[in-house]
PDB file of C-alpha atoms in Angstrom:
ATOM      1  CA  UNK A   1      33.985  -6.035 -80.349  1.00  0.00           C
ATOM      2  CA  UNK A   2      33.256  -5.364 -84.207  1.00  0.00           C
ATOM      3  CA  UNK A   3      31.423  -8.232 -84.814  1.00  0.00           C
ATOM      4  CA  UNK A   4      28.970  -7.504 -81.734  1.00  0.00           C
ATOM      5  CA  UNK A   5      28.704  -4.045 -82.923  1.00  0.00           C
ATOM      6  CA  UNK A   6      27.722  -5.104 -86.562  1.00  0.00           C
ATOM      7  CA  UNK A   7      25.357  -7.625 -85.269  1.00  0.00           C
ATOM      8  CA  UNK A   8      23.588  -4.739 -83.231  1.00  0.00           C
ATOM      9  CA  UNK A   9      23.273  -2.672 -86.394  1.00  0.00           C
ATOM     10  CA  UNK A  10      21.949  -5.387 -88.461  1.00  0.00           C
ATOM     11  CA  UNK A  11      19.245  -6.388 -86.092  1.00  0.00           C
ATOM     12  CA  UNK A  12      18.403  -2.555 -85.738  1.00  0.00           C
ATOM     13  CA  UNK A  13      18.041  -2.486 -89.729  1.00  0.00           C
ATOM     14  CA  UNK A  14      16.065  -5.703 -89.589  1.00  0.00           C
ATOM     15  CA  UNK A  15      13.669  -4.184 -87.079  1.00  0.00           C
ATOM     16  CA  UNK A  16      13.334  -1.178 -88.945  1.00  0.00           C
ATOM     17  CA  UNK A  17      12.498  -3.185 -92.090  1.00  0.00           C
ATOM     18  CA  UNK A  18      10.120  -5.449 -90.526  1.00  0.00           C
ATOM     19  CA  UNK A  19       7.957  -2.498 -89.074  1.00  0.00           C
ATOM     20  CA  UNK A  20       7.998  -0.847 -92.429  1.00  0.00           C
ATOM     21  CA  UNK A  21       6.350  -4.190 -94.028  1.00  0.00           C
ATOM     22  CA  UNK A  22       3.136  -3.905 -91.738  1.00  0.00           C
ATOM     23  CA  UNK A  23       0.839  -1.305 -90.815  1.00  0.00           C
ATOM     24  CA  UNK A  24      -0.382  -3.054 -87.858  1.00  0.00           C
ATOM     25  CA  UNK A  25      -0.938  -0.922 -84.733  1.00  0.00           C
ATOM     26  CA  UNK A  26      -0.415  -3.766 -82.228  1.00  0.00           C
ATOM     27  CA  UNK A  27       3.308  -3.770 -82.845  1.00  0.00           C
ATOM     28  CA  UNK A  28       6.085  -1.200 -82.288  1.00  0.00           C
ATOM     29  CA  UNK A  29      10.024  -1.406 -81.927  1.00  0.00           C
ATOM     30  CA  UNK A  30      12.542   0.326 -79.769  1.00  0.00           C
ATOM     31  CA  UNK A  31      16.040   0.929 -80.430  1.00  0.00           C
ATOM     32  CA  UNK A  32      17.980   2.448 -77.693  1.00  0.00           C
ATOM     33  CA  UNK A  33      21.686   3.092 -76.454  1.00  0.00           C
ATOM     34  CA  UNK A  34      22.935   4.095 -73.262  1.00  0.00           C
ATOM     35  CA  UNK A  35      25.653   3.914 -70.553  1.00  0.00           C
ATOM     36  CA  UNK A  36      25.754   3.605 -66.834  1.00  0.00           C
ATOM     37  CA  UNK A  37      27.541   4.378 -63.701  1.00  0.00           C
ATOM     38  CA  UNK A  38      28.948   1.360 -61.979  1.00  0.00           C
ATOM     39  CA  UNK A  39      28.140   0.554 -58.514  1.00  0.00           C
ATOM     40  CA  UNK A  40      30.189  -2.605 -58.180  1.00  0.00           C
ATOM     41  CA  UNK A  41      33.778  -3.906 -58.044  1.00  0.00           C
ATOM     42  CA  UNK A  42      35.470  -4.261 -60.324  1.00  0.00           C
ATOM     43  CA  UNK A  43      34.193  -0.993 -61.471  1.00  0.00           C
ATOM     44  CA  UNK A  44      33.432  -0.987 -65.246  1.00  0.00           C
ATOM     45  CA  UNK A  45      31.293   1.778 -67.184  1.00  0.00           C
ATOM     46  CA  UNK A  46      29.046   0.030 -69.322  1.00  0.00           C
ATOM     47  CA  UNK A  47      27.651   0.411 -73.012  1.00  0.00           C
ATOM     48  CA  UNK A  48      24.115  -0.653 -73.399  1.00  0.00           C
ATOM     49  CA  UNK A  49      22.458  -1.029 -76.996  1.00  0.00           C
ATOM     50  CA  UNK A  50      19.054  -2.529 -76.935  1.00  0.00           C
ATOM     51  CA  UNK A  51      16.330  -3.684 -79.671  1.00  0.00           C
ATOM     52  CA  UNK A  52      12.962  -4.576 -78.233  1.00  0.00           C
ATOM     53  CA  UNK A  53       9.816  -5.781 -79.972  1.00  0.00           C
ATOM     54  CA  UNK A  54       6.653  -4.569 -78.293  1.00  0.00           C
ATOM     55  CA  UNK A  55       3.074  -6.171 -78.629  1.00  0.00           C
ATOM     56  CA  UNK A  56       0.598  -3.488 -77.333  1.00  0.00           C
ATOM     57  CA  UNK A  57      -2.072  -5.253 -75.156  1.00  0.00           C
ATOM     58  CA  UNK A  58      -3.885  -2.068 -74.867  1.00  0.00           C
ATOM     59  CA  UNK A  59      -2.750   1.661 -74.774  1.00  0.00           C
ATOM     60  CA  UNK A  60      -1.080   1.700 -71.436  1.00  0.00           C
ATOM     61  CA  UNK A  61       0.559  -1.865 -71.431  1.00  0.00           C
ATOM     62  CA  UNK A  62       2.930  -3.742 -73.723  1.00  0.00           C
ATOM     63  CA  UNK A  63       4.909  -7.037 -73.498  1.00  0.00           C
ATOM     64  CA  UNK A  64       7.653  -8.081 -75.820  1.00  0.00           C
ATOM     65  CA  UNK A  65      11.261  -9.539 -76.172  1.00  0.00           C
ATOM     66  CA  UNK A  66      14.568  -7.864 -76.566  1.00  0.00           C
ATOM     67  CA  UNK A  67      18.129  -8.474 -77.433  1.00  0.00           C
ATOM     68  CA  UNK A  68      21.249  -6.272 -77.844  1.00  0.00           C
ATOM     69  CA  UNK A  69      24.624  -5.561 -76.469  1.00  0.00           C
ATOM     70  CA  UNK A  70      26.055  -4.911 -72.997  1.00  0.00           C
ATOM     71  CA  UNK A  71      29.830  -4.226 -72.885  1.00  0.00           C
ATOM     72  CA  UNK A  72      31.533  -4.171 -69.308  1.00  0.00           C
ATOM     73  CA  UNK A  73      34.933  -5.715 -69.447  1.00  0.00           C
ATOM     74  CA  UNK A  74      33.461  -8.379 -71.560  1.00  0.00           C
ATOM     75  CA  UNK A  75      30.807  -8.193 -74.373  1.00  0.00           C
ATOM     76  CA  UNK A  76      27.551  -9.924 -73.413  1.00  0.00           C
ATOM     77  CA  UNK A  77      24.496 -10.460 -75.606  1.00  0.00           C
ATOM     78  CA  UNK A  78      21.395 -10.193 -73.390  1.00  0.00           C
ATOM     79  CA  UNK A  79      18.093 -11.995 -74.366  1.00  0.00           C
ATOM     80  CA  UNK A  80      15.086 -10.973 -72.233  1.00  0.00           C
ATOM     81  CA  UNK A  81      11.333 -10.537 -71.872  1.00  0.00           C
ATOM     82  CA  UNK A  82      10.016  -7.063 -71.559  1.00  0.00           C
ATOM     83  CA  UNK A  83       7.246  -5.240 -69.944  1.00  0.00           C
ATOM     84  CA  UNK A  84       6.372  -1.546 -70.235  1.00  0.00           C
ATOM     85  CA  UNK A  85       3.372   0.056 -68.543  1.00  0.00           C
ATOM     86  CA  UNK A  86       2.542   3.740 -69.268  1.00  0.00           C
ATOM     87  CA  UNK A  87       1.557   5.766 -66.238  1.00  0.00           C
ATOM     88  CA  UNK A  88      -0.959   7.916 -67.971  1.00  0.00           C
ATOM     89  CA  UNK A  89      -2.923   7.754 -71.269  1.00  0.00           C
ATOM     90  CA  UNK A  90      -0.723   8.345 -74.318  1.00  0.00           C
ATOM     91  CA  UNK A  91      -0.167  12.251 -74.781  1.00  0.00           C
ATOM     92  CA  UNK A  92       2.691  14.366 -76.107  1.00  0.00           C
ATOM     93  CA  UNK A  93       5.036  13.423 -72.974  1.00  0.00           C
ATOM     94  CA  UNK A  94       3.983   9.993 -71.427  1.00  0.00           C
ATOM     95  CA  UNK A  95       5.783   8.632 -68.306  1.00  0.00           C
ATOM     96  CA  UNK A  96       6.497   4.829 -68.060  1.00  0.00           C
ATOM     97  CA  UNK A  97       7.588   1.948 -66.121  1.00  0.00           C
ATOM     98  CA  UNK A  98       9.631  -0.805 -67.996  1.00  0.00           C
ATOM     99  CA  UNK A  99      11.332  -4.012 -66.753  1.00  0.00           C
ATOM    100  CA  UNK A 100      13.607  -6.370 -68.583  1.00  0.00           C
ATOM    101  CA  UNK A 101      14.496  -9.816 -67.306  1.00  0.00           C
ATOM    102  CA  UNK A 102      16.264 -12.736 -68.913  1.00  0.00           C
ATOM    103  CA  UNK A 103      19.842 -14.043 -69.343  1.00  0.00           C
ATOM    104  CA  UNK A 104      22.912 -13.261 -71.475  1.00  0.00           C
ATOM    105  CA  UNK A 105      25.289 -14.968 -73.668  1.00  0.00           C
ATOM    106  CA  UNK A 106      29.006 -14.117 -73.907  1.00  0.00           C
ATOM    107  CA  UNK A 107      30.606 -13.057 -76.839  1.00  0.00           C
ATOM    108  CA  UNK A 108      34.146 -13.955 -75.827  1.00  0.00           C
ATOM    109  CA  UNK A 109      35.842 -17.303 -75.264  1.00  0.00           C
ATOM    110  CA  UNK A 110      36.270 -18.523 -71.581  1.00  0.00           C
ATOM    111  CA  UNK A 111      33.414 -16.406 -70.541  1.00  0.00           C
ATOM    112  CA  UNK A 112      29.823 -17.400 -69.668  1.00  0.00           C
ATOM    113  CA  UNK A 113      26.797 -15.081 -69.428  1.00  0.00           C
ATOM    114  CA  UNK A 114      24.107 -15.036 -66.710  1.00  0.00           C
ATOM    115  CA  UNK A 115      21.190 -13.473 -65.196  1.00  0.00           C
ATOM    116  CA  UNK A 116      19.958 -10.212 -66.496  1.00  0.00           C
ATOM    117  CA  UNK A 117      17.845  -7.665 -64.805  1.00  0.00           C
ATOM    118  CA  UNK A 118      17.067  -4.050 -65.981  1.00  0.00           C
ATOM    119  CA  UNK A 119      14.104  -2.080 -64.370  1.00  0.00           C
ATOM    120  CA  UNK A 120      13.781   1.554 -65.281  1.00  0.00           C
ATOM    121  CA  UNK A 121      11.483   4.621 -65.063  1.00  0.00           C
ATOM    122  CA  UNK A 122      11.387   6.921 -68.376  1.00  0.00           C
ATOM    123  CA  UNK A 123       9.218   9.431 -70.545  1.00  0.00           C
ATOM    124  CA  UNK A 124       8.225   9.001 -74.092  1.00  0.00           C
ATOM    125  CA  UNK A 125       8.234  12.089 -76.399  1.00  0.00           C
ATOM    126  CA  UNK A 126       5.834  11.767 -79.331  1.00  0.00           C
ATOM    127  CA  UNK A 127       7.660  13.234 -82.146  1.00  0.00           C
ATOM    128  CA  UNK A 128       5.161  12.178 -85.003  1.00  0.00           C
ATOM    129  CA  UNK A 129       2.149   9.763 -85.343  1.00  0.00           C
ATOM    130  CA  UNK A 130       4.529   6.807 -85.530  1.00  0.00           C
ATOM    131  CA  UNK A 131       7.840   8.123 -83.924  1.00  0.00           C
ATOM    132  CA  UNK A 132       8.512   8.588 -80.424  1.00  0.00           C
ATOM    133  CA  UNK A 133      11.826   9.526 -78.486  1.00  0.00           C
ATOM    134  CA  UNK A 134      12.463   7.624 -74.965  1.00  0.00           C
ATOM    135  CA  UNK A 135      14.479   8.776 -72.117  1.00  0.00           C
ATOM    136  CA  UNK A 136      14.909   6.351 -69.331  1.00  0.00           C
ATOM    137  CA  UNK A 137      16.784   6.295 -66.071  1.00  0.00           C
ATOM    138  CA  UNK A 138      17.305   2.657 -64.654  1.00  0.00           C
ATOM    139  CA  UNK A 139      19.190  -0.054 -62.773  1.00  0.00           C
ATOM    140  CA  UNK A 140      21.047  -3.023 -64.352  1.00  0.00           C
ATOM    141  CA  UNK A 141      22.397  -6.153 -62.886  1.00  0.00           C
ATOM    142  CA  UNK A 142      24.463  -8.558 -65.244  1.00  0.00           C
ATOM    143  CA  UNK A 143      25.855 -11.598 -64.001  1.00  0.00           C
ATOM    144  CA  UNK A 144      28.706 -13.529 -65.669  1.00  0.00           C
ATOM    145  CA  UNK A 145      31.471 -16.009 -65.134  1.00  0.00           C
ATOM    146  CA  UNK A 146      34.918 -15.795 -66.661  1.00  0.00           C
ATOM    147  CA  UNK A 147      37.806 -18.083 -66.628  1.00  0.00           C
ATOM    148  CA  UNK A 148      40.917 -16.496 -64.980  1.00  0.00           C
ATOM    149  CA  UNK A 149      44.491 -17.547 -65.273  1.00  0.00           C
ATOM    150  CA  UNK A 150      47.418 -16.687 -63.008  1.00  0.00           C
ATOM    151  CA  UNK A 151      50.967 -17.586 -63.641  1.00  0.00           C
ATOM    152  CA  UNK A 152      54.122 -17.190 -61.515  1.00  0.00           C
ATOM    153  CA  UNK A 153      57.562 -18.546 -61.598  1.00  0.00           C
ATOM    154  CA  UNK A 154      56.739 -21.596 -59.719  1.00  0.00           C
ATOM    155  CA  UNK A 155      52.996 -22.214 -60.290  1.00  0.00           C
ATOM    156  CA  UNK A 156      50.230 -21.768 -62.794  1.00  0.00           C
ATOM    157  CA  UNK A 157      46.662 -21.667 -61.923  1.00  0.00           C
ATOM    158  CA  UNK A 158      43.000 -21.283 -63.286  1.00  0.00           C
ATOM    159  CA  UNK A 159      39.877 -20.468 -61.596  1.00  0.00           C
ATOM    160  CA  UNK A 160      36.377 -19.438 -62.360  1.00  0.00           C
ATOM    161  CA  UNK A 161      35.462 -15.926 -61.437  1.00  0.00           C
ATOM    162  CA  UNK A 162      31.986 -15.020 -60.868  1.00  0.00           C
ATOM    163  CA  UNK A 163      31.060 -11.184 -61.473  1.00  0.00           C
ATOM    164  CA  UNK A 164      27.895  -9.347 -60.794  1.00  0.00           C
ATOM    165  CA  UNK A 165      27.832  -6.005 -62.357  1.00  0.00           C
ATOM    166  CA  UNK A 166      25.326  -3.268 -60.828  1.00  0.00           C
ATOM    167  CA  UNK A 167      24.880  -0.116 -62.812  1.00  0.00           C
ATOM    168  CA  UNK A 168      22.663   3.055 -62.560  1.00  0.00           C
ATOM    169  CA  UNK A 169      21.743   3.323 -66.455  1.00  0.00           C
ATOM    170  CA  UNK A 170      20.937   6.306 -68.730  1.00  0.00           C
ATOM    171  CA  UNK A 171      19.210   5.322 -72.106  1.00  0.00           C
ATOM    172  CA  UNK A 172      17.984   7.269 -75.091  1.00  0.00           C
ATOM    173  CA  UNK A 173      15.937   5.590 -77.799  1.00  0.00           C
ATOM    174  CA  UNK A 174      13.596   5.595 -80.790  1.00  0.00           C
ATOM    175  CA  UNK A 175      10.329   3.889 -80.837  1.00  0.00           C
ATOM    176  CA  UNK A 176       8.608   3.470 -84.175  1.00  0.00           C
TER     177      UNK A 176
END
């Protein structure tokens, strides 16, 4: 868990440094954190941290790639494609639709990541010319496999358990 948190912080700093090296208006970066309300069994409240690099096709549509950290009962590192559509022309407060789709890797041994999907709707508040704050409500599905072991006085067994976490999510972030 500590390694995953350190990795997330380092990726955030690298993204901020990379943005400071260019004055290109076609790229932006978003760093966000969030949590969710579990809708599956076993129930587990997730922690979500994301870093996304956006390429602006025009004022209302961006595509990009992202990564981060999703912690359920195990830490997962999702890698995904991102698409973001701003519903209106950019203003002080601009609503948007966003979708992340990809896969994830598990940080723990005996665990495999799987499919990742996270559509959301949000609003972006312009704080300065380059700095914007995002608030989003969404849904997240995260699939994973883990090896389970059970032992009793007369037998020992191992089996593969497939989990599918479904959560309603709340994320807050900064775009620069």
